[in-house]
Coordinates of N, CA, C and O in Angstrom, one line a residue:
Chain A
M1 N -71.6 -95.7 -16.1 CA -73.1 -95.6 -16.0 C -73.6 -95.8 -17.4 O -73.0 -95.5 -18.3
K2 N -74.8 -96.3 -17.5 CA -75.4 -96.6 -18.8 C -76.6 -95.7 -19.0 O -77.3 -95.4 -18.0
M3 N -76.8 -95.3 -20.3 CA -78.0 -94.6 -20.6 C -79.1 -95.6 -21.0 O -78.8 -96.5 -21.8
C4 N -80.2 -95.6 -20.4 CA -81.3 -96.6 -20.7 C -82.6 -96.0 -20.9 O -82.8 -94.8 -20.5
R5 N -83.5 -96.8 -21.4 CA -84.9 -96.4 -21.5 C -85.7 -97.2 -20.5 O -85.5 -98.4 -20.3
V6 N -86.6 -96.6 -19.7 CA -87.4 -97.3 -18.8 C -88.5 -98.0 -19.5 O -89.4 -97.4 -20.2
V7 N -88.5 -99.4 -19.5 CA -89.5 -100.2 -20.2 C -90.8 -100.4 -19.4 O -91.9 -100.4 -19.9
G8 N -90.6 -100.5 -18.0 CA -91.8 -100.7 -17.2 C -91.3 -101.0 -15.7 O -90.1 -100.6 -15.4
N9 N -92.1 -101.6 -15.0 CA -91.7 -101.9 -13.6 C -92.1 -103.3 -13.2 O -92.9 -104.0 -13.9
V10 N -91.5 -103.7 -12.0 CA -91.7 -105.1 -11.5 C -92.5 -105.0 -10.2 O -92.1 -104.2 -9.4
V11 N -93.6 -105.8 -10.1 CA -94.4 -105.8 -8.9 C -94.0 -107.1 -8.2 O -94.1 -108.2 -8.8
A12 N -93.6 -107.0 -6.9 CA -93.2 -108.2 -6.2 C -93.5 -108.0 -4.7 O -93.0 -107.0 -4.1
T13 N -94.4 -108.9 -4.1 CA -94.6 -108.7 -2.7 C -93.7 -109.5 -1.8 O -93.2 -109.1 -0.8
E14 N -93.4 -110.7 -2.3 CA -92.4 -111.6 -1.6 C -91.0 -111.2 -2.0 O -90.6 -111.5 -3.1
K15 N -90.2 -110.5 -1.1 CA -88.9 -110.0 -1.6 C -88.0 -109.8 -0.3 O -88.5 -109.7 0.8
H16 N -86.8 -109.5 -0.6 CA -85.8 -109.2 0.4 C -86.2 -107.9 1.1 O -86.6 -107.0 0.4
P17 N -86.1 -107.8 2.4 CA -86.6 -106.6 3.1 C -86.1 -105.3 2.5 O -86.9 -104.3 2.5
V18 N -84.8 -105.2 2.1 CA -84.4 -103.9 1.6 C -85.1 -103.4 0.4 O -85.1 -102.2 0.0
Y19 N -85.8 -104.3 -0.3 CA -86.6 -103.9 -1.5 C -87.9 -103.4 -1.2 O -88.7 -102.9 -2.0
Q20 N -88.3 -103.5 0.1 CA -89.6 -102.9 0.5 C -89.7 -101.4 0.3 O -88.7 -100.7 0.6
G21 N -90.7 -101.0 -0.4 CA -90.9 -99.6 -0.6 C -90.0 -99.0 -1.7 O -90.1 -97.8 -2.0
Q22 N -89.2 -99.8 -2.4 CA -88.4 -99.3 -3.5 C -89.2 -99.6 -4.8 O -89.9 -100.6 -4.9
K23 N -89.0 -98.7 -5.7 CA -89.6 -98.9 -7.1 C -88.6 -99.6 -7.9 O -87.4 -99.2 -8.1
L24 N -88.9 -100.8 -8.4 CA -88.0 -101.6 -9.2 C -88.4 -101.5 -10.7 O -89.5 -102.0 -11.0
M25 N -87.6 -100.9 -11.5 CA -87.9 -100.7 -12.9 C -87.1 -101.6 -13.8 O -86.0 -102.1 -13.5
I26 N -87.7 -101.9 -15.0 CA -87.0 -102.6 -16.0 C -86.4 -101.6 -17.0 O -87.1 -100.7 -17.4
V27 N -85.1 -101.7 -17.2 CA -84.5 -100.7 -18.1 C -83.8 -101.4 -19.2 O -83.2 -102.5 -19.1
Q28 N -83.8 -100.7 -20.4 CA -83.2 -101.2 -21.6 C -82.0 -100.3 -22.0 O -82.3 -99.1 -22.3
P29 N -80.8 -100.8 -22.0 CA -79.6 -99.9 -22.4 C -79.8 -99.4 -23.8 O -80.4 -100.1 -24.7
L30 N -79.3 -98.1 -24.0 CA -79.5 -97.5 -25.3 C -78.1 -97.1 -25.8 O -77.2 -96.9 -25.0
D31 N -78.0 -96.9 -27.2 CA -76.7 -96.3 -27.7 C -76.9 -94.8 -27.8 O -78.0 -94.3 -27.4
Q32 N -76.0 -94.1 -28.4 CA -76.0 -92.6 -28.4 C -77.2 -92.1 -29.2 O -77.6 -91.0 -29.1
H33 N -77.7 -92.9 -30.1 CA -78.8 -92.5 -31.0 C -80.2 -92.9 -30.3 O -81.2 -92.6 -30.9
G34 N -80.1 -93.5 -29.2 CA -81.4 -93.9 -28.5 C -81.9 -95.2 -29.0 O -83.0 -95.6 -28.7
N35 N -81.1 -96.0 -29.8 CA -81.6 -97.3 -30.2 C -81.2 -98.3 -29.1 O -80.2 -98.2 -28.4
D36 N -82.1 -99.4 -29.0 CA -81.8 -100.4 -28.0 C -80.4 -101.0 -28.3 O -80.1 -101.3 -29.5
S37 N -79.6 -101.2 -27.2 CA -78.3 -101.8 -27.5 C -77.9 -102.6 -26.2 O -77.5 -102.0 -25.2
G38 N -78.0 -103.9 -26.3 CA -77.7 -104.7 -25.1 C -79.0 -105.3 -24.5 O -80.1 -105.1 -25.0
T39 N -78.8 -106.0 -23.4 CA -79.9 -106.7 -22.8 C -80.5 -105.9 -21.6 O -79.8 -105.2 -20.9
S40 N -81.9 -106.0 -21.5 CA -82.6 -105.3 -20.4 C -82.2 -105.9 -19.1 O -81.8 -107.0 -19.0
F41 N -82.3 -105.0 -18.0 CA -82.0 -105.5 -16.7 C -82.9 -104.7 -15.7 O -83.8 -103.9 -16.2
L42 N -82.7 -104.9 -14.4 CA -83.5 -104.2 -13.5 C -82.7 -103.2 -12.7 O -81.5 -103.3 -12.5
A43 N -83.4 -102.1 -12.2 CA -82.7 -101.1 -11.4 C -83.8 -100.4 -10.5 O -84.9 -100.3 -10.9
V44 N -83.3 -100.1 -9.3 CA -84.1 -99.4 -8.3 C -84.2 -97.9 -8.7 O -83.1 -97.4 -9.0
D45 N -85.4 -97.3 -8.7 CA -85.5 -95.9 -9.1 C -85.3 -95.0 -7.9 O -85.9 -95.3 -6.8
T46 N -84.5 -93.9 -8.0 CA -84.4 -93.0 -7.0 C -84.7 -91.6 -7.4 O -84.6 -90.6 -6.7
V47 N -85.2 -91.4 -8.7 CA -85.5 -90.1 -9.2 C -86.9 -90.0 -9.8 O -87.2 -89.2 -10.7
Q48 N -87.8 -90.8 -9.4 CA -89.2 -90.8 -9.8 C -89.3 -90.9 -11.4 O -90.0 -90.2 -12.0
A49 N -88.5 -91.9 -12.0 CA -88.6 -92.1 -13.4 C -89.8 -92.9 -13.7 O -90.3 -93.7 -12.9
G50 N -90.3 -92.7 -14.9 CA -91.5 -93.5 -15.3 C -91.3 -94.2 -16.7 O -90.2 -94.0 -17.3
P51 N -92.2 -95.1 -17.1 CA -92.0 -95.8 -18.3 C -91.8 -94.8 -19.5 O -92.5 -93.8 -19.5
G52 N -90.8 -95.1 -20.4 CA -90.6 -94.2 -21.5 C -89.5 -93.2 -21.3 O -89.0 -92.6 -22.2
D53 N -89.2 -93.0 -20.0 CA -88.1 -92.0 -19.7 C -86.8 -92.5 -20.2 O -86.5 -93.7 -20.1
R54 N -85.9 -91.6 -20.6 CA -84.5 -91.9 -20.8 C -83.7 -91.6 -19.5 O -83.8 -90.5 -19.0
V55 N -83.0 -92.6 -19.0 CA -82.4 -92.4 -17.7 C -80.9 -92.8 -17.7 O -80.5 -93.4 -18.6
I56 N -80.3 -92.4 -16.6 CA -78.9 -92.8 -16.3 C -78.9 -93.9 -15.2 O -79.5 -93.6 -14.2
V57 N -78.3 -95.0 -15.5 CA -78.4 -96.1 -14.5 C -76.9 -96.4 -14.1 O -76.0 -96.6 -14.9
M58 N -76.7 -96.5 -12.8 CA -75.4 -96.8 -12.2 C -75.5 -98.2 -11.7 O -76.4 -98.6 -10.9
S59 N -74.5 -99.1 -12.0 CA -74.5 -100.4 -11.5 C -73.2 -100.7 -10.7 O -72.3 -101.3 -11.2
E60 N -73.2 -100.3 -9.5 CA -72.1 -100.6 -8.6 C -72.5 -100.5 -7.2 O -73.0 -99.4 -6.8
G61 N -72.2 -101.5 -6.4 CA -72.8 -101.6 -5.1 C -72.4 -100.5 -4.1 O -73.2 -100.0 -3.3
N62 N -71.1 -100.1 -4.2 CA -70.6 -99.1 -3.3 C -71.4 -97.7 -3.5 O -71.8 -97.1 -2.5
G63 N -71.6 -97.4 -4.7 CA -72.4 -96.2 -5.0 C -73.8 -96.3 -4.5 O -74.4 -95.3 -4.0
V64 N -74.4 -97.5 -4.6 CA -75.7 -97.7 -4.1 C -75.8 -97.5 -2.6 O -76.7 -96.8 -2.1
R65 N -74.8 -98.0 -1.9 CA -74.8 -97.8 -0.5 C -74.7 -96.3 -0.1 O -75.3 -95.9 0.9
Q66 N -73.9 -95.6 -0.9 CA -73.8 -94.1 -0.6 C -75.1 -93.4 -0.8 O -75.5 -92.6 0.0
I67 N -75.8 -93.8 -1.9 CA -77.0 -93.0 -2.3 C -78.2 -93.4 -1.4 O -78.9 -92.6 -0.9
L68 N -78.4 -94.7 -1.2 CA -79.5 -95.2 -0.4 C -79.3 -95.0 1.1 O -80.2 -94.8 1.8
D69 N -78.0 -95.0 1.5 CA -77.7 -94.6 2.8 C -78.5 -95.3 3.9 O -79.0 -94.7 4.8
M70 N -78.7 -96.7 3.7 CA -79.5 -97.4 4.8 C -78.4 -98.1 5.6 O -77.4 -98.6 5.0
D71 N -78.5 -98.3 6.9 CA -77.4 -98.8 7.6 C -77.4 -100.3 7.7 O -77.1 -100.9 8.7
V72 N -77.9 -101.0 6.6 CA -77.9 -102.4 6.5 C -77.1 -102.8 5.2 O -76.9 -102.0 4.4
Q73 N -76.7 -104.1 5.1 CA -76.1 -104.5 3.9 C -77.1 -104.5 2.8 O -78.2 -105.0 3.0
L74 N -76.8 -103.9 1.6 CA -77.8 -103.8 0.6 C -77.5 -104.7 -0.6 O -76.5 -104.5 -1.3
P75 N -78.3 -105.7 -0.8 CA -78.2 -106.6 -2.0 C -78.8 -105.9 -3.2 O -79.7 -106.4 -3.9
I76 N -78.4 -104.6 -3.5 CA -78.9 -103.9 -4.6 C -77.7 -103.5 -5.4 O -76.7 -103.0 -4.9
R77 N -77.8 -103.6 -6.8 CA -76.6 -103.3 -7.6 C -76.8 -102.2 -8.5 O -75.9 -101.4 -8.9
S78 N -78.0 -102.0 -9.0 CA -78.3 -101.0 -10.1 C -79.3 -100.0 -9.6 O -80.3 -100.3 -9.1
L79 N -79.0 -98.7 -9.8 CA -79.8 -97.6 -9.4 C -80.1 -96.7 -10.6 O -79.1 -96.3 -11.3
I80 N -81.3 -96.2 -10.7 CA -81.5 -95.1 -11.7 C -81.2 -93.8 -11.0 O -81.7 -93.5 -9.9
V81 N -80.2 -93.1 -11.5 CA -79.7 -91.9 -10.8 C -79.9 -90.6 -11.5 O -79.5 -89.6 -11.1
G82 N -80.6 -90.7 -12.7 CA -80.8 -89.4 -13.4 C -81.8 -89.6 -14.5 O -81.9 -90.7 -15.1
I83 N -82.5 -88.5 -14.8 CA -83.4 -88.6 -16.0 C -82.8 -87.6 -17.0 O -82.5 -86.5 -16.8
V84 N -82.6 -88.2 -18.2 CA -81.9 -87.4 -19.3 C -82.9 -86.5 -20.0 O -84.0 -86.9 -20.4
D85 N -82.5 -85.2 -20.1 CA -83.3 -84.2 -20.8 C -82.9 -84.2 -22.3 O -83.7 -84.2 -23.2
Q86 N -81.6 -84.2 -22.5 CA -81.1 -84.0 -23.9 C -79.8 -84.6 -24.1 O -79.0 -84.6 -23.1
V87 N -79.5 -85.1 -25.2 CA -78.1 -85.7 -25.5 C -77.6 -85.0 -26.8 O -78.3 -85.0 -27.8
D88 N -76.5 -84.3 -26.7 CA -75.9 -83.8 -27.9 C -74.7 -84.7 -28.3 O -73.9 -85.0 -27.4
C89 N -74.7 -85.1 -29.5 CA -73.6 -86.1 -29.9 C -73.0 -85.7 -31.3 O -73.2 -86.5 -32.2
P90 N -72.3 -84.6 -31.3 CA -71.8 -84.1 -32.7 C -70.8 -85.0 -33.3 O -70.7 -85.2 -34.5
A91 N -69.9 -85.7 -32.4 CA -68.8 -86.5 -32.9 C -69.3 -87.9 -33.2 O -69.9 -88.5 -32.3
E92 N -69.2 -88.3 -34.4 CA -69.6 -89.7 -34.7 C -68.4 -90.7 -34.5 O -67.3 -90.3 -34.7
V93 N -68.7 -91.8 -33.9 CA -67.6 -92.8 -33.6 C -67.5 -93.7 -34.8 O -68.5 -94.2 -35.3
Chain B
M1 N -79.0 -106.6 -11.6 CA -80.2 -107.3 -11.1 C -81.0 -107.6 -12.4 O -81.0 -106.9 -13.3
Y2 N -81.5 -108.8 -12.4 CA -82.2 -109.3 -13.6 C -83.3 -110.3 -13.3 O -83.3 -110.9 -12.1
L3 N -84.1 -110.6 -14.3 CA -85.2 -111.5 -14.1 C -84.7 -112.9 -14.3 O -83.7 -113.2 -15.0
G4 N -85.5 -113.9 -13.8 CA -85.1 -115.3 -14.0 C -86.2 -116.2 -13.7 O -87.2 -115.9 -13.0
R5 N -86.2 -117.4 -14.3 CA -87.2 -118.5 -14.1 C -86.5 -119.6 -13.3 O -85.5 -120.1 -13.7
V6 N -87.1 -120.0 -12.1 CA -86.5 -121.1 -11.4 C -86.9 -122.4 -12.1 O -88.1 -122.7 -12.4
I7 N -85.9 -123.2 -12.5 CA -86.2 -124.4 -13.3 C -85.9 -125.7 -12.5 O -86.2 -126.8 -13.0
G8 N -85.2 -125.5 -11.3 CA -84.9 -126.7 -10.6 C -84.2 -126.4 -9.3 O -84.0 -125.3 -8.9
T9 N -83.8 -127.5 -8.7 CA -83.1 -127.4 -7.4 C -81.7 -128.1 -7.5 O -81.6 -129.0 -8.2
V10 N -80.8 -127.5 -6.8 CA -79.4 -128.1 -6.8 C -79.1 -128.6 -5.4 O -79.3 -127.8 -4.4
V11 N -78.8 -129.9 -5.3 CA -78.4 -130.4 -4.0 C -76.9 -130.7 -4.0 O -76.4 -131.3 -4.9
A12 N -76.2 -130.1 -3.0 CA -74.7 -130.3 -3.0 C -74.3 -130.5 -1.5 O -74.5 -129.6 -0.7
S13 N -73.9 -131.7 -1.2 CA -73.6 -132.0 0.2 C -72.2 -131.4 0.5 O -72.0 -130.9 1.6
R14 N -71.2 -131.5 -0.5 CA -69.9 -131.0 -0.2 C -69.8 -129.6 -0.8 O -69.8 -129.5 -2.0
V15 N -69.9 -128.5 0.0 CA -69.9 -127.2 -0.5 C -68.8 -126.4 0.3 O -68.4 -126.8 1.4
A16 N -68.5 -125.2 -0.2 CA -67.6 -124.3 0.4 C -68.1 -124.0 1.8 O -69.4 -124.0 2.0
H17 N -67.3 -123.6 2.7 CA -67.7 -123.3 4.1 C -68.9 -122.4 4.2 O -69.9 -122.7 4.8
G18 N -68.9 -121.3 3.5 CA -70.0 -120.3 3.6 C -71.3 -120.7 3.1 O -72.4 -120.2 3.4
L19 N -71.3 -121.8 2.2 CA -72.6 -122.2 1.5 C -73.3 -123.3 2.3 O -74.4 -123.7 1.9
V20 N -72.8 -123.7 3.4 CA -73.5 -124.8 4.2 C -74.8 -124.3 4.6 O -75.0 -123.2 5.1
G21 N -75.9 -125.1 4.3 CA -77.2 -124.7 4.8 C -78.0 -123.8 3.9 O -79.1 -123.5 4.1
S22 N -77.3 -123.3 2.8 CA -78.1 -122.4 1.9 C -78.8 -123.2 0.8 O -78.3 -124.2 0.4
K23 N -80.0 -122.7 0.4 CA -80.8 -123.4 -0.5 C -80.4 -123.0 -2.0 O -80.5 -121.8 -2.3
L24 N -80.0 -123.9 -2.8 CA -79.5 -123.6 -4.1 C -80.6 -124.0 -5.2 O -81.1 -125.1 -5.2
L25 N -81.0 -123.0 -6.0 CA -81.9 -123.3 -7.0 C -81.3 -123.0 -8.4 O -80.3 -122.2 -8.5
L26 N -81.8 -123.8 -9.4 CA -81.3 -123.6 -10.8 C -82.2 -122.6 -11.5 O -83.4 -122.7 -11.4
V27 N -81.5 -121.5 -12.0 CA -82.3 -120.4 -12.6 C -81.9 -120.1 -14.0 O -80.7 -120.2 -14.3
Q28 N -82.9 -119.9 -14.9 CA -82.6 -119.5 -16.3 C -82.8 -118.0 -16.3 O -83.9 -117.5 -16.1
P29 N -81.7 -117.2 -16.5 CA -81.9 -115.7 -16.6 C -82.8 -115.3 -17.8 O -82.7 -116.0 -18.8
L30 N -83.6 -114.3 -17.6 CA -84.6 -113.9 -18.7 C -84.4 -112.4 -18.9 O -84.0 -111.6 -18.1
D31 N -84.8 -112.0 -20.1 CA -84.9 -110.5 -20.4 C -86.3 -110.0 -20.2 O -87.2 -110.8 -19.7
D32 N -86.6 -108.7 -20.5 CA -87.9 -108.2 -20.2 C -89.0 -108.8 -21.0 O -90.2 -108.7 -20.7
R33 N -88.7 -109.6 -22.1 CA -89.7 -110.4 -22.8 C -89.9 -111.8 -22.3 O -90.5 -112.6 -22.9
L34 N -89.2 -112.1 -21.2 CA -89.2 -113.4 -20.6 C -88.5 -114.4 -21.5 O -88.9 -115.6 -21.5
Q35 N -87.6 -114.0 -22.4 CA -86.9 -114.9 -23.2 C -85.6 -115.2 -22.6 O -85.0 -114.4 -21.9
P36 N -85.1 -116.5 -22.7 CA -83.8 -116.9 -22.1 C -82.7 -115.9 -22.5 O -82.6 -115.5 -23.6
N37 N -81.9 -115.6 -21.5 CA -80.8 -114.6 -21.7 C -79.6 -115.0 -20.9 O -79.4 -114.7 -19.8
G38 N -78.8 -115.8 -21.6 CA -77.6 -116.3 -21.0 C -77.7 -117.7 -20.4 O -78.8 -118.2 -20.3
P39 N -76.6 -118.3 -19.9 CA -76.7 -119.6 -19.5 C -77.4 -119.8 -18.1 O -77.5 -118.9 -17.4
V40 N -77.9 -121.0 -17.9 CA -78.5 -121.4 -16.6 C -77.5 -121.3 -15.5 O -76.3 -121.5 -15.8
Q41 N -78.0 -120.8 -14.3 CA -77.0 -120.7 -13.2 C -77.6 -121.2 -11.9 O -78.8 -121.2 -11.8
A42 N -76.8 -121.4 -11.0 CA -77.2 -121.8 -9.6 C -77.2 -120.5 -8.8 O -76.3 -119.7 -8.9
A43 N -78.3 -120.3 -8.0 CA -78.4 -119.1 -7.2 C -78.9 -119.5 -5.8 O -79.7 -120.5 -5.7
V44 N -78.5 -118.7 -4.8 CA -79.0 -119.0 -3.5 C -80.3 -118.3 -3.3 O -80.5 -117.2 -3.8
D45 N -81.3 -119.0 -2.7 CA -82.6 -118.5 -2.6 C -82.8 -117.8 -1.2 O -82.4 -118.4 -0.2
T46 N -83.3 -116.6 -1.2 CA -83.6 -116.0 0.1 C -85.0 -115.6 0.3 O -85.4 -115.0 1.3
V47 N -85.9 -116.0 -0.7 CA -87.3 -115.7 -0.5 C -88.2 -116.9 -0.7 O -89.4 -116.7 -1.1
K48 N -87.7 -118.1 -0.5 CA -88.5 -119.3 -0.5 C -89.2 -119.5 -1.9 O -90.4 -119.8 -2.0
A49 N -88.4 -119.3 -3.0 CA -88.9 -119.5 -4.3 C -88.9 -121.0 -4.6 O -88.2 -121.8 -4.0
G50 N -89.8 -121.4 -5.6 CA -89.9 -122.8 -6.0 C -89.8 -122.9 -7.5 O -89.8 -121.9 -8.2
P51 N -89.8 -124.2 -8.0 CA -89.7 -124.4 -9.4 C -90.8 -123.7 -10.1 O -91.9 -123.6 -9.7
D52 N -90.5 -123.1 -11.3 CA -91.4 -122.4 -12.2 C -91.8 -121.0 -11.7 O -92.6 -120.3 -12.3
D53 N -91.2 -120.5 -10.6 CA -91.4 -119.2 -10.2 C -90.7 -118.2 -11.0 O -89.5 -118.4 -11.4
L54 N -91.4 -117.0 -11.4 CA -90.6 -115.9 -12.0 C -90.1 -115.1 -10.9 O -90.8 -114.7 -10.0
V55 N -88.7 -115.0 -10.9 CA -88.1 -114.3 -9.8 C -87.2 -113.2 -10.3 O -87.0 -113.0 -11.5
Y56 N -86.6 -112.4 -9.4 CA -85.5 -111.5 -9.8 C -84.3 -111.7 -8.9 O -84.5 -112.1 -7.7
L57 N -83.1 -111.5 -9.5 CA -81.9 -111.9 -8.8 C -81.0 -110.7 -8.8 O -81.1 -109.8 -9.6
V58 N -80.1 -110.7 -7.8 CA -79.0 -109.7 -7.8 C -77.7 -110.5 -8.0 O -77.6 -111.6 -7.5
G59 N -76.7 -110.0 -8.7 CA -75.5 -110.7 -9.0 C -74.3 -110.0 -8.4 O -74.4 -109.1 -7.6
S60 N -73.2 -110.6 -8.7 CA -71.8 -110.2 -8.2 C -71.8 -110.0 -6.7 O -72.6 -110.7 -6.0
R61 N -70.9 -109.2 -6.2 CA -70.7 -109.1 -4.7 C -72.0 -108.8 -4.0 O -72.2 -109.3 -2.9
E62 N -72.9 -108.0 -4.6 CA -74.1 -107.7 -3.8 C -75.0 -108.9 -3.5 O -75.8 -108.9 -2.6
A63 N -74.8 -110.0 -4.3 CA -75.6 -111.2 -4.0 C -75.3 -111.7 -2.6 O -76.2 -112.1 -1.9
A64 N -74.0 -111.6 -2.3 CA -73.6 -112.2 -0.9 C -74.2 -111.3 0.2 O -74.5 -111.8 1.2
L65 N -74.5 -110.0 -0.1 CA -75.0 -109.1 0.9 C -76.5 -109.4 1.2 O -77.0 -108.9 2.2
A66 N -77.1 -110.3 0.4 CA -78.5 -110.7 0.7 C -78.5 -111.7 1.8 O -79.6 -112.0 2.3
L67 N -77.4 -112.3 2.1 CA -77.4 -113.4 3.1 C -76.8 -112.9 4.4 O -76.2 -111.8 4.5
D68 N -77.1 -113.7 5.5 CA -76.6 -113.4 6.8 C -76.0 -114.6 7.4 O -76.7 -115.6 7.6
P69 N -74.7 -114.8 7.6 CA -73.6 -113.8 7.4 C -73.4 -113.6 5.9 O -73.7 -114.4 5.1
W70 N -72.9 -112.4 5.6 CA -72.8 -112.0 4.2 C -71.5 -112.3 3.6 O -71.3 -112.1 2.4
F71 N -70.5 -112.7 4.5 CA -69.2 -112.9 3.8 C -69.1 -114.4 3.4 O -68.5 -115.2 4.0
V72 N -69.9 -114.6 2.3 CA -70.0 -116.0 1.8 C -69.7 -116.0 0.3 O -69.9 -115.0 -0.4
P73 N -69.3 -117.2 -0.3 CA -68.9 -117.2 -1.7 C -70.1 -117.4 -2.6 O -70.4 -118.5 -3.0
V74 N -70.8 -116.3 -2.8 CA -72.1 -116.3 -3.6 C -72.0 -115.2 -4.6 O -71.7 -114.1 -4.2
D75 N -72.4 -115.5 -5.8 CA -72.4 -114.3 -6.8 C -73.8 -114.3 -7.5 O -73.9 -113.6 -8.5
A76 N -74.8 -115.0 -7.0 CA -76.1 -114.8 -7.6 C -77.1 -115.2 -6.5 O -77.0 -116.3 -5.9
A77 N -78.0 -114.3 -6.2 CA -79.0 -114.6 -5.1 C -80.4 -114.1 -5.6 O -80.5 -113.1 -6.2
I78 N -81.4 -115.0 -5.3 CA -82.8 -114.7 -5.6 C -83.3 -113.8 -4.5 O -83.2 -114.2 -3.3
V79 N -83.7 -112.6 -4.8 CA -84.2 -111.6 -3.8 C -85.6 -111.2 -4.0 O -86.1 -110.3 -3.2
G80 N -86.3 -111.8 -4.9 CA -87.7 -111.4 -5.0 C -88.5 -112.4 -5.9 O -87.9 -112.9 -6.9
I81 N -89.8 -112.6 -5.6 CA -90.7 -113.4 -6.5 C -91.6 -112.4 -7.2 O -92.3 -111.6 -6.5
V82 N -91.6 -112.4 -8.5 CA -92.3 -111.4 -9.3 C -93.8 -111.8 -9.3 O -94.2 -113.0 -9.6
D83 N -94.7 -110.8 -8.9 CA -96.1 -111.1 -9.1 C -96.6 -110.7 -10.5 O -97.4 -111.3 -11.1
Q84 N -96.0 -109.5 -11.0 CA -96.5 -109.0 -12.2 C -95.4 -108.1 -12.9 O -94.7 -107.4 -12.2
L85 N -95.4 -108.1 -14.2 CA -94.5 -107.2 -14.9 C -95.4 -106.2 -15.7 O -96.4 -106.6 -16.3
Y86 N -95.0 -104.9 -15.6 CA -95.8 -103.9 -16.3 C -94.8 -103.3 -17.3 O -93.8 -102.7 -16.9
T87 N -95.0 -103.6 -18.6 CA -94.0 -103.2 -19.6 C -94.7 -102.4 -20.8 O -94.7 -102.9 -21.9
P88 N -95.2 -101.2 -20.5 CA -95.9 -100.4 -21.5 C -94.9 -100.0 -22.7 O -95.3 -99.8 -23.8
E89 N -93.6 -99.8 -22.3 CA -92.7 -99.3 -23.3 C -91.8 -100.3 -24.0 O -90.7 -100.1 -24.4
Q90 N -92.4 -101.5 -24.1 CA -91.6 -102.6 -24.7 C -91.6 -102.4 -26.2 O -92.7 -102.2 -26.8
T91 N -90.4 -102.5 -26.8 CA -90.5 -102.3 -28.3 C -91.1 -103.5 -28.9 O -90.9 -104.6 -28.4
P92 N -91.8 -103.4 -30.0 CA -92.5 -104.6 -30.6 C -91.5 -105.6 -31.2 O -90.4 -105.3 -31.4

């Protein structure tokens, strides 16, 4: 799973049915110091995250199917699964 | 899942069995600043997107799940046409 910052969200009316009613956020991966590291991507929110939040994003279809638990095939790969309160990182790499 | 710009159409008469009848579009993946991000790719369209549309796609196995039947050789599928991006927390 990646630690990311929520940059904002995507508004789309014409979309695949399973995305109806889902909040689609733009997330930017971070390193342990909170600096941007890597390319932004999209993730469906399941924990009411908002812009500026530091979140945990999981990118794996099977986990998505378990969490969203809809009985249809889900073309969704990334989910925001947690909002980070604090990161302690005493060991430097 | 990532943003992309539809830049063209791909016509292929001889395709793998599962791809017969699917609409293939040429897409340039983008980042949240709408800057090109990675090579252009062919993706199956499921939302009637057209050239110059800002869209979002799902990749790898989940792309095939956007289609019916879903057991098809697809690793990129357009699953939404973007109306608007709201990016208050974009770094300058």
